[in-house]
PDB file of C-alpha atoms in Angstrom:
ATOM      1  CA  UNK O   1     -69.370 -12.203  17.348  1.00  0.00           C
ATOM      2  CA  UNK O   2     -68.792  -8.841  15.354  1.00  0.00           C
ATOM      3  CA  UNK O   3     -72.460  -7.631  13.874  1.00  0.00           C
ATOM      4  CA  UNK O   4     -71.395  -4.639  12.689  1.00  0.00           C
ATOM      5  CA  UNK O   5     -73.740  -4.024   9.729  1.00  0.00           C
ATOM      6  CA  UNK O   6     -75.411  -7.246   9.719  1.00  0.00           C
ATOM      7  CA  UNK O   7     -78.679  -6.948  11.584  1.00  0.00           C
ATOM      8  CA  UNK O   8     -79.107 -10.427  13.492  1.00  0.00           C
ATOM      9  CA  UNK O   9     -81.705 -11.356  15.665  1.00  0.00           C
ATOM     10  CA  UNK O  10     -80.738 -14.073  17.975  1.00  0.00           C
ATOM     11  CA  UNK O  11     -80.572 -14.563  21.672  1.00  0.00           C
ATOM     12  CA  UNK O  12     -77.746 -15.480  23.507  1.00  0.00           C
ATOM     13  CA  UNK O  13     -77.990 -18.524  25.847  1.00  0.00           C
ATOM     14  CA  UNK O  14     -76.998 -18.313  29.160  1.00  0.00           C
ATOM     15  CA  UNK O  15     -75.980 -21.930  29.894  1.00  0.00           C
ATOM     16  CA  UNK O  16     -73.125 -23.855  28.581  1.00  0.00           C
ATOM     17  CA  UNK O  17     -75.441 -26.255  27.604  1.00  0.00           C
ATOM     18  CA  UNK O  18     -77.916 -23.538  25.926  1.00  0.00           C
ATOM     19  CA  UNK O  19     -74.083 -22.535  23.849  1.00  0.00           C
ATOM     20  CA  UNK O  20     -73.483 -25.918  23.159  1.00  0.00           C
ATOM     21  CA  UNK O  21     -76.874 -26.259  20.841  1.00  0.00           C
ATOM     22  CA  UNK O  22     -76.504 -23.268  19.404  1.00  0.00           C
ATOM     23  CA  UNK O  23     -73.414 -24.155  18.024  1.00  0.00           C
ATOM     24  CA  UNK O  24     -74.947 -27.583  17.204  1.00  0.00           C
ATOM     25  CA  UNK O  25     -77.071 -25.479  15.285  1.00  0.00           C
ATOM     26  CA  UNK O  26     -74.321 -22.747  13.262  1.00  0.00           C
ATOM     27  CA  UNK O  27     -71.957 -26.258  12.916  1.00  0.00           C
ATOM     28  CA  UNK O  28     -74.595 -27.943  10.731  1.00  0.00           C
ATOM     29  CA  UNK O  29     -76.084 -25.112   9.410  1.00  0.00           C
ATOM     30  CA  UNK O  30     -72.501 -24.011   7.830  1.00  0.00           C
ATOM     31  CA  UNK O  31     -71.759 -27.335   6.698  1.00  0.00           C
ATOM     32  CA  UNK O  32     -75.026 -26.993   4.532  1.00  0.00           C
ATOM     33  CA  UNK O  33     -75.317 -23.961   3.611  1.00  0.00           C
ATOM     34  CA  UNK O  34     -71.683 -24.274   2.048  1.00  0.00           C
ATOM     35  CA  UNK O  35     -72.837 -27.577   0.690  1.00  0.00           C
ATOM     36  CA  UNK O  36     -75.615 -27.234  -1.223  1.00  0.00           C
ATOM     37  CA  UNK O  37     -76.103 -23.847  -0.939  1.00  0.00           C
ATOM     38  CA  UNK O  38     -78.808 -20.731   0.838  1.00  0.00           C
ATOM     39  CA  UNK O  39     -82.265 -22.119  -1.356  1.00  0.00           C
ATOM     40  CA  UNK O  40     -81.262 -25.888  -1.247  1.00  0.00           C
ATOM     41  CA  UNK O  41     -80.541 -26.018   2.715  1.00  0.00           C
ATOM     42  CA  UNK O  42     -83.818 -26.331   4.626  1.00  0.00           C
ATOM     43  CA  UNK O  43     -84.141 -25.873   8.475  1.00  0.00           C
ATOM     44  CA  UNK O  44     -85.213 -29.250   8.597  1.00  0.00           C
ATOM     45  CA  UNK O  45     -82.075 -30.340   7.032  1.00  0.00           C
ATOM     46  CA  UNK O  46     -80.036 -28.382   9.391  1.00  0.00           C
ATOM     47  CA  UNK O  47     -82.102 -29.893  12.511  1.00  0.00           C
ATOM     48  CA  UNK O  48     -81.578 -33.157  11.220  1.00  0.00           C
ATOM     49  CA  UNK O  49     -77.725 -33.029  10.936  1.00  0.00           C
ATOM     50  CA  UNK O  50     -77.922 -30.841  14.564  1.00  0.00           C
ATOM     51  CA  UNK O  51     -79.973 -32.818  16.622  1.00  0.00           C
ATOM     52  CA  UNK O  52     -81.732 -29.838  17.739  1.00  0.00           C
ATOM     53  CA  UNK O  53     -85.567 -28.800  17.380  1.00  0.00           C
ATOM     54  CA  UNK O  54     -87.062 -26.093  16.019  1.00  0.00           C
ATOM     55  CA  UNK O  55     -88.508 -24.246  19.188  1.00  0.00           C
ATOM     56  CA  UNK O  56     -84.356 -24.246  19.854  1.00  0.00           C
ATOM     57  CA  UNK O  57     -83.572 -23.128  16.824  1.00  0.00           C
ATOM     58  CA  UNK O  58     -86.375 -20.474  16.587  1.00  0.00           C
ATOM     59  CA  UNK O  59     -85.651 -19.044  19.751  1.00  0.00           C
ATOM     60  CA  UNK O  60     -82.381 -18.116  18.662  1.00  0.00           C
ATOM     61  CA  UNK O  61     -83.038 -17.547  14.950  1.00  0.00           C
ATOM     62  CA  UNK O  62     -86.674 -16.369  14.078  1.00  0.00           C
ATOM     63  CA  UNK O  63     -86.144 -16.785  10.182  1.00  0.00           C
ATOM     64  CA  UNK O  64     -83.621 -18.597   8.311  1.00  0.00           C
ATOM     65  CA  UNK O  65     -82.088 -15.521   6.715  1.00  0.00           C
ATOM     66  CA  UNK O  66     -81.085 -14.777  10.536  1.00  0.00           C
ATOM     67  CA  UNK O  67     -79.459 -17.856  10.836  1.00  0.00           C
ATOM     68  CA  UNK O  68     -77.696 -17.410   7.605  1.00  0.00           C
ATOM     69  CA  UNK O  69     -76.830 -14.276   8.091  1.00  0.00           C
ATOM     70  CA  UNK O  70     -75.130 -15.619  11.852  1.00  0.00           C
ATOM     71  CA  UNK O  71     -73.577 -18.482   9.557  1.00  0.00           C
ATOM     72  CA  UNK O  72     -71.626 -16.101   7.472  1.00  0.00           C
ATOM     73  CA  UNK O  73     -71.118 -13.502  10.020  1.00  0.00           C
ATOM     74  CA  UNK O  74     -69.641 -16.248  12.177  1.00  0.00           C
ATOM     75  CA  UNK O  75     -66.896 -17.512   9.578  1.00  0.00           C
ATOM     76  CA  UNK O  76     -65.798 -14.266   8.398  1.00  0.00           C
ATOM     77  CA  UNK O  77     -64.874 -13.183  12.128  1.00  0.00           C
ATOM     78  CA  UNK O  78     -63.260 -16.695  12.380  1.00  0.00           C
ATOM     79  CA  UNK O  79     -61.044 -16.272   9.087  1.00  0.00           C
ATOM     80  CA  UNK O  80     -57.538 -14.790   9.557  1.00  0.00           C
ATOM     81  CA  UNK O  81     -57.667 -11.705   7.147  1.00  0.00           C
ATOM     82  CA  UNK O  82     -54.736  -9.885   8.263  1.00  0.00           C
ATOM     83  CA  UNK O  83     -51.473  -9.992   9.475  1.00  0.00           C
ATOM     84  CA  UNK O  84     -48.473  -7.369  10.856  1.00  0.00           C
ATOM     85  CA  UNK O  85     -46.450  -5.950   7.919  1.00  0.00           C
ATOM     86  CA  UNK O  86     -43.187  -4.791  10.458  1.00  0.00           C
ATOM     87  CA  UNK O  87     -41.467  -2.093   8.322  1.00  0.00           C
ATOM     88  CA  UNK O  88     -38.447  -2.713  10.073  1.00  0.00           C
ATOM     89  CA  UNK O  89     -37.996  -5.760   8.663  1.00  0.00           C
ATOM     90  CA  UNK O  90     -36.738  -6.886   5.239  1.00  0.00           C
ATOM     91  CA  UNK O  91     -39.289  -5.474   3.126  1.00  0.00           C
ATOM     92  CA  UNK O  92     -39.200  -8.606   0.335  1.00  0.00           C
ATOM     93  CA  UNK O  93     -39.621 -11.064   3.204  1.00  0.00           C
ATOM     94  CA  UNK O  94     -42.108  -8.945   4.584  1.00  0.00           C
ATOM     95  CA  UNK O  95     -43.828  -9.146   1.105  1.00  0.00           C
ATOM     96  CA  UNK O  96     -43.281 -12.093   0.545  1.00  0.00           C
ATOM     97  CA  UNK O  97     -44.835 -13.571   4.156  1.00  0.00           C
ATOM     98  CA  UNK O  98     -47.627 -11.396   2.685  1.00  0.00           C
ATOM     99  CA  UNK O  99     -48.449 -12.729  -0.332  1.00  0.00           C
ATOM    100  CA  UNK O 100     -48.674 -15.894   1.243  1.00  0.00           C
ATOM    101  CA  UNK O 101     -50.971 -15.157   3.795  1.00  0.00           C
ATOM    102  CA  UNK O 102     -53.074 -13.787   1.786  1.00  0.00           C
ATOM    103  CA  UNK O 103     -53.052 -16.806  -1.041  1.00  0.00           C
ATOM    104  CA  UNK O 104     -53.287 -19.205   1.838  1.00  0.00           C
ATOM    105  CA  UNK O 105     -56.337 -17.271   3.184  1.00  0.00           C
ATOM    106  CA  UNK O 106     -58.716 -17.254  -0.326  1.00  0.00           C
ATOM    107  CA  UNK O 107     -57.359 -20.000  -1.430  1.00  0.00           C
ATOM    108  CA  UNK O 108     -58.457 -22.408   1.224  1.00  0.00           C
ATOM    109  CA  UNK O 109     -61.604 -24.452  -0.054  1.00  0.00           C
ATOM    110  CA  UNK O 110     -63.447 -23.141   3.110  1.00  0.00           C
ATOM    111  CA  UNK O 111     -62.629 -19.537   2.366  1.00  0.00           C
ATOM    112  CA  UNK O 112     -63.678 -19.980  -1.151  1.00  0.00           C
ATOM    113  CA  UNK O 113     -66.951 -21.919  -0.517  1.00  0.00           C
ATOM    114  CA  UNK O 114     -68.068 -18.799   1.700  1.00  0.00           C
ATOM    115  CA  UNK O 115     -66.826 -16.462  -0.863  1.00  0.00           C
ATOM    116  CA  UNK O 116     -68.737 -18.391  -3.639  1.00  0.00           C
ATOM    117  CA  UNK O 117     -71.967 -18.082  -1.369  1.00  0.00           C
ATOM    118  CA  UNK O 118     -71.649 -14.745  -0.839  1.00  0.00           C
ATOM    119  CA  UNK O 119     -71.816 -14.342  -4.697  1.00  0.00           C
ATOM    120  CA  UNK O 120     -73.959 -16.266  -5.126  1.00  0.00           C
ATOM    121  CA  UNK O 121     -76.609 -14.672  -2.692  1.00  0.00           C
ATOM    122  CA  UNK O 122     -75.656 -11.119  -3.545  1.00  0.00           C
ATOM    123  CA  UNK O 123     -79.155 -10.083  -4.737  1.00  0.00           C
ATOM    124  CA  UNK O 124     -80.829 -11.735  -1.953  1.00  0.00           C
ATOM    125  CA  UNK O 125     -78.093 -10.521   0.378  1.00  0.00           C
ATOM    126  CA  UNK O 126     -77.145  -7.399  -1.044  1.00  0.00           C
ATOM    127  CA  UNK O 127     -75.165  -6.195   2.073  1.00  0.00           C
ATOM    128  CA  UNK O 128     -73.118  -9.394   2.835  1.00  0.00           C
ATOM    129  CA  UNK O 129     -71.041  -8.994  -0.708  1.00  0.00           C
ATOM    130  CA  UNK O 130     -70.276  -5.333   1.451  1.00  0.00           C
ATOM    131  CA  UNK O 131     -69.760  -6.878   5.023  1.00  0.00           C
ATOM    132  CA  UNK O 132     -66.948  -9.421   3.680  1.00  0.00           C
ATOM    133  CA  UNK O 133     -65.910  -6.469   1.219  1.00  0.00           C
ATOM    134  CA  UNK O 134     -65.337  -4.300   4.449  1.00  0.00           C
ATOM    135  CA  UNK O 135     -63.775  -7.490   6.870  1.00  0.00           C
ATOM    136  CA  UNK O 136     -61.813  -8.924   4.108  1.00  0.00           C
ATOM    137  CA  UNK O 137     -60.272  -7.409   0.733  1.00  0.00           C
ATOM    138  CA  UNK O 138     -60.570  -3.977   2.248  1.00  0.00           C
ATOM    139  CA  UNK O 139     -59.135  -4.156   5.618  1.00  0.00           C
ATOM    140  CA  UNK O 140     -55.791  -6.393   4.470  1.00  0.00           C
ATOM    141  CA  UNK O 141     -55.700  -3.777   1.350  1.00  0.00           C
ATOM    142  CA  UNK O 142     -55.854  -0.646   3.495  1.00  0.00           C
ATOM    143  CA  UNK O 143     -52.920  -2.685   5.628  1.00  0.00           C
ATOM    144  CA  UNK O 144     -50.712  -2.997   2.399  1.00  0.00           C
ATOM    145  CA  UNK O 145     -50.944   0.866   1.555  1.00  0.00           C
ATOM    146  CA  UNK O 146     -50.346   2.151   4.623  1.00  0.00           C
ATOM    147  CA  UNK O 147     -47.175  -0.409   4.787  1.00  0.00           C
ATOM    148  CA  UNK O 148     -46.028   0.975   1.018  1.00  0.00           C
ATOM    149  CA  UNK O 149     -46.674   4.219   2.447  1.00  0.00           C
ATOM    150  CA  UNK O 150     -44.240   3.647   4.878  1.00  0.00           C
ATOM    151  CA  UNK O 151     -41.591   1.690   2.961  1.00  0.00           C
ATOM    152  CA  UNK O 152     -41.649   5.201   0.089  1.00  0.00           C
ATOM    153  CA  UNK O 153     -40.945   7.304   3.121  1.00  0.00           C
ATOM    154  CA  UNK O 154     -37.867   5.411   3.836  1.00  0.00           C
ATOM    155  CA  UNK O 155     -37.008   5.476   0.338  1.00  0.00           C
ATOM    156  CA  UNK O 156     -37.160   1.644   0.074  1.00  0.00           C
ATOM    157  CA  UNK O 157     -39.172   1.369  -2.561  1.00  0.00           C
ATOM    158  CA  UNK O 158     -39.875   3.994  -5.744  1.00  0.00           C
ATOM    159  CA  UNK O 159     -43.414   4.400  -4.651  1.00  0.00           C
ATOM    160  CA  UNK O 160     -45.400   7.495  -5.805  1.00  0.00           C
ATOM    161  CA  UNK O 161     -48.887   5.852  -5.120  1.00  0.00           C
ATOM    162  CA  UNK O 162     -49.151   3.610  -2.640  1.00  0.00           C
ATOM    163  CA  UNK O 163     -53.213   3.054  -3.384  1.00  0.00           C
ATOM    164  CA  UNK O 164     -52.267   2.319  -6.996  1.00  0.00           C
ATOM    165  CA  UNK O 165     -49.462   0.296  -6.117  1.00  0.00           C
ATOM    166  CA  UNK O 166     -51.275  -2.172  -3.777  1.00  0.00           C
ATOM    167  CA  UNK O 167     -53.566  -2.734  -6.408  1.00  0.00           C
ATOM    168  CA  UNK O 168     -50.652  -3.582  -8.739  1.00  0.00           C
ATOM    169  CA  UNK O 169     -49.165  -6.056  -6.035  1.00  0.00           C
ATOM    170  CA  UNK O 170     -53.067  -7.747  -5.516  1.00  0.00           C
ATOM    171  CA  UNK O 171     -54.031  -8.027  -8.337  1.00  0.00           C
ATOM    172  CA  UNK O 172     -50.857  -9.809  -9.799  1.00  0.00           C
ATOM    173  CA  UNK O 173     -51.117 -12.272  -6.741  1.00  0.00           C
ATOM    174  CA  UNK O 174     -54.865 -13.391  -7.647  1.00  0.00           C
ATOM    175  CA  UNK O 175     -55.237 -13.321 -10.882  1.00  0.00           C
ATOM    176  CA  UNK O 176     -53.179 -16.180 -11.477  1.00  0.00           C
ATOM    177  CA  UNK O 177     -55.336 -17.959  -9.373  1.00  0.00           C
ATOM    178  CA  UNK O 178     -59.245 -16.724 -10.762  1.00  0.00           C
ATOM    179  CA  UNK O 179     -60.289 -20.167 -11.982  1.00  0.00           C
ATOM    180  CA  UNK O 180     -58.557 -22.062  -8.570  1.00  0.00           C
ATOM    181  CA  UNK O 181     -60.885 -19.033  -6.691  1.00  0.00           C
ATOM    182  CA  UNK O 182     -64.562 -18.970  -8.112  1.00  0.00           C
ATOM    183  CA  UNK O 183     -64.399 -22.719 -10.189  1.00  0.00           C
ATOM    184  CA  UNK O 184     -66.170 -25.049  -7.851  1.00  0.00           C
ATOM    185  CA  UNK O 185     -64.451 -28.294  -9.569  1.00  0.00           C
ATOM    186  CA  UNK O 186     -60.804 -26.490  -9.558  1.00  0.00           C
ATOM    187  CA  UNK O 187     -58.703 -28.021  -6.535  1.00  0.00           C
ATOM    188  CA  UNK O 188     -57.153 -25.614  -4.362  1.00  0.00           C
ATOM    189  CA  UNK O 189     -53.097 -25.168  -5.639  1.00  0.00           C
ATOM    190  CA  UNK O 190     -50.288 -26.610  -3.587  1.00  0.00           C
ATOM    191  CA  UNK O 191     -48.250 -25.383  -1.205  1.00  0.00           C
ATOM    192  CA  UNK O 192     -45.247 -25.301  -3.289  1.00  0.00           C
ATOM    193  CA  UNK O 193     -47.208 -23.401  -5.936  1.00  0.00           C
ATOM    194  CA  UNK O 194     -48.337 -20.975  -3.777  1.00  0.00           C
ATOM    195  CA  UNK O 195     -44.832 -20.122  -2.565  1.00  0.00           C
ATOM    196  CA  UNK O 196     -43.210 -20.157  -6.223  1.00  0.00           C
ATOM    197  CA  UNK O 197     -45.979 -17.652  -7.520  1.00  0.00           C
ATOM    198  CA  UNK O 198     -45.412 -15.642  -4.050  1.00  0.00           C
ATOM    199  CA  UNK O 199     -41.598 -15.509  -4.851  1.00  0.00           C
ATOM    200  CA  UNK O 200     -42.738 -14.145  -8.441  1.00  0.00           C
ATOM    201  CA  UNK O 201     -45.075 -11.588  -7.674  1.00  0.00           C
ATOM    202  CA  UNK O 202     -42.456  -9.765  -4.907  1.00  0.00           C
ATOM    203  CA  UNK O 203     -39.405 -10.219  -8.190  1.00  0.00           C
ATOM    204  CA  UNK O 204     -42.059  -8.639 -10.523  1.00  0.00           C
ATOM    205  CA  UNK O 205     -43.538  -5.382  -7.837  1.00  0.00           C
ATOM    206  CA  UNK O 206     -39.798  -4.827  -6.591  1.00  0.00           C
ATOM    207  CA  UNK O 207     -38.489  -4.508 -10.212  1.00  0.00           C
ATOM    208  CA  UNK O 208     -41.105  -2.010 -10.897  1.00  0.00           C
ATOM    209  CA  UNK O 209     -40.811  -0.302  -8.005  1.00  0.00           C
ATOM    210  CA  UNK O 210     -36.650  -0.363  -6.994  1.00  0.00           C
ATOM    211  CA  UNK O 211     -34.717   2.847  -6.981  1.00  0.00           C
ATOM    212  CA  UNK O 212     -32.545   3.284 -10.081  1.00  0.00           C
ATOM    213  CA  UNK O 213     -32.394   2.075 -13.372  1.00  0.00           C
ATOM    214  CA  UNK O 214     -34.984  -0.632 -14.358  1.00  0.00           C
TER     215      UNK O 214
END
């Protein structure tokens, strides 16, 4: 487990059967915590659901914002945030496979439950908004520059900011889907629909962007 910048306290068991209730433990306490929520999710609750006790539980996590913080710690390394933009490649398909990565990603109902929390805990938890921040948006954002950067050098692509032009490409791809991402009730879209607004966002970003006339 990555902990860079979260600070949590936990031992690490030394017996498969020691790992085995500890996840026990993160298994029910992410299914609750996602559920109802940080302030609604008691460690009784979570005990209950694991079949564990609490001299387990508190050996590993001495307050429930350590286990919380392990919860959300634990899916965020678990969640495919990135993938390899080849510039050798066709750079629509490339930006294409992309955009639906990345709509597949914060789009899934697990993804958006943990994104929700994170919200939702953001005064309580100032620096997990940051930690996701850094593990998610940032680090697949930093990935699209750096491939724009490389697709102006070839002269693919009319590009004269690559920072400003990621933002262009990311933030046509999710706005569309702002209600689908933070509405609770919304259902997530299908796959079809996720493809079709893919195809439109890489039509709209290479007609701004082409060489020549527009």
């Amino acid at each position: 487990m990555s902990n860079a910048g979260l600070a949590v306290h936990r031992l690490e068991p030394q017996s498969s059967r020691g790992r085995a209730r500890l996840a026990k433990i993160l298994d029910a306490a992410t299914e609750l915590f996602l559920r109802v929520g940080y302030e609604q999710t008691s460690i009784d609750a979570i005990l209950l659901q694991s079949g564990g006790s609490k001299s387990t539980l508190y050996a590993y996590f001495p307050t429930k914002e350590d286990l919380f913080r392990s919860v959300i710690d634990n899916v965020v390394d678990n969640t495919d945030l990135g993938m390899a933009l080849d510039v050798s490649s066709n750079a629509r398909m490339v930006l294409f496979e992309f955009a639906l990565n990345r709509q597949r990603v914060l789009l899934a109902p697990r993804h958006r439950a943990v994104l929700r929390l994170v919200i939702a805990e953001r005064e309580r938890f100032p620096d997990l908004a940051q930690i996701y921040y850094d593990r998610g948006p940032k680090r697949s954002g930093a990935q699209l520059i750096t491939y724009l950067e490389a697709l102006r050098n070839r002269e693919v692509l009319a590009i004269d900011d690559a920072e400003e032009a990621a933002a262009f490409f990311i933030g046509m791809l999710f706005q569309h889907w702002h209600r689908h991402i933070y509405l609770m009730e919304s259902p997530a879209p299908s796959e079809l629909a996720i493809r079709a607004h893919a195809e439109r966002v890489v039509a709209r970003f290479w007609a701004a962007y082409r060489h020549g006339p527009h």
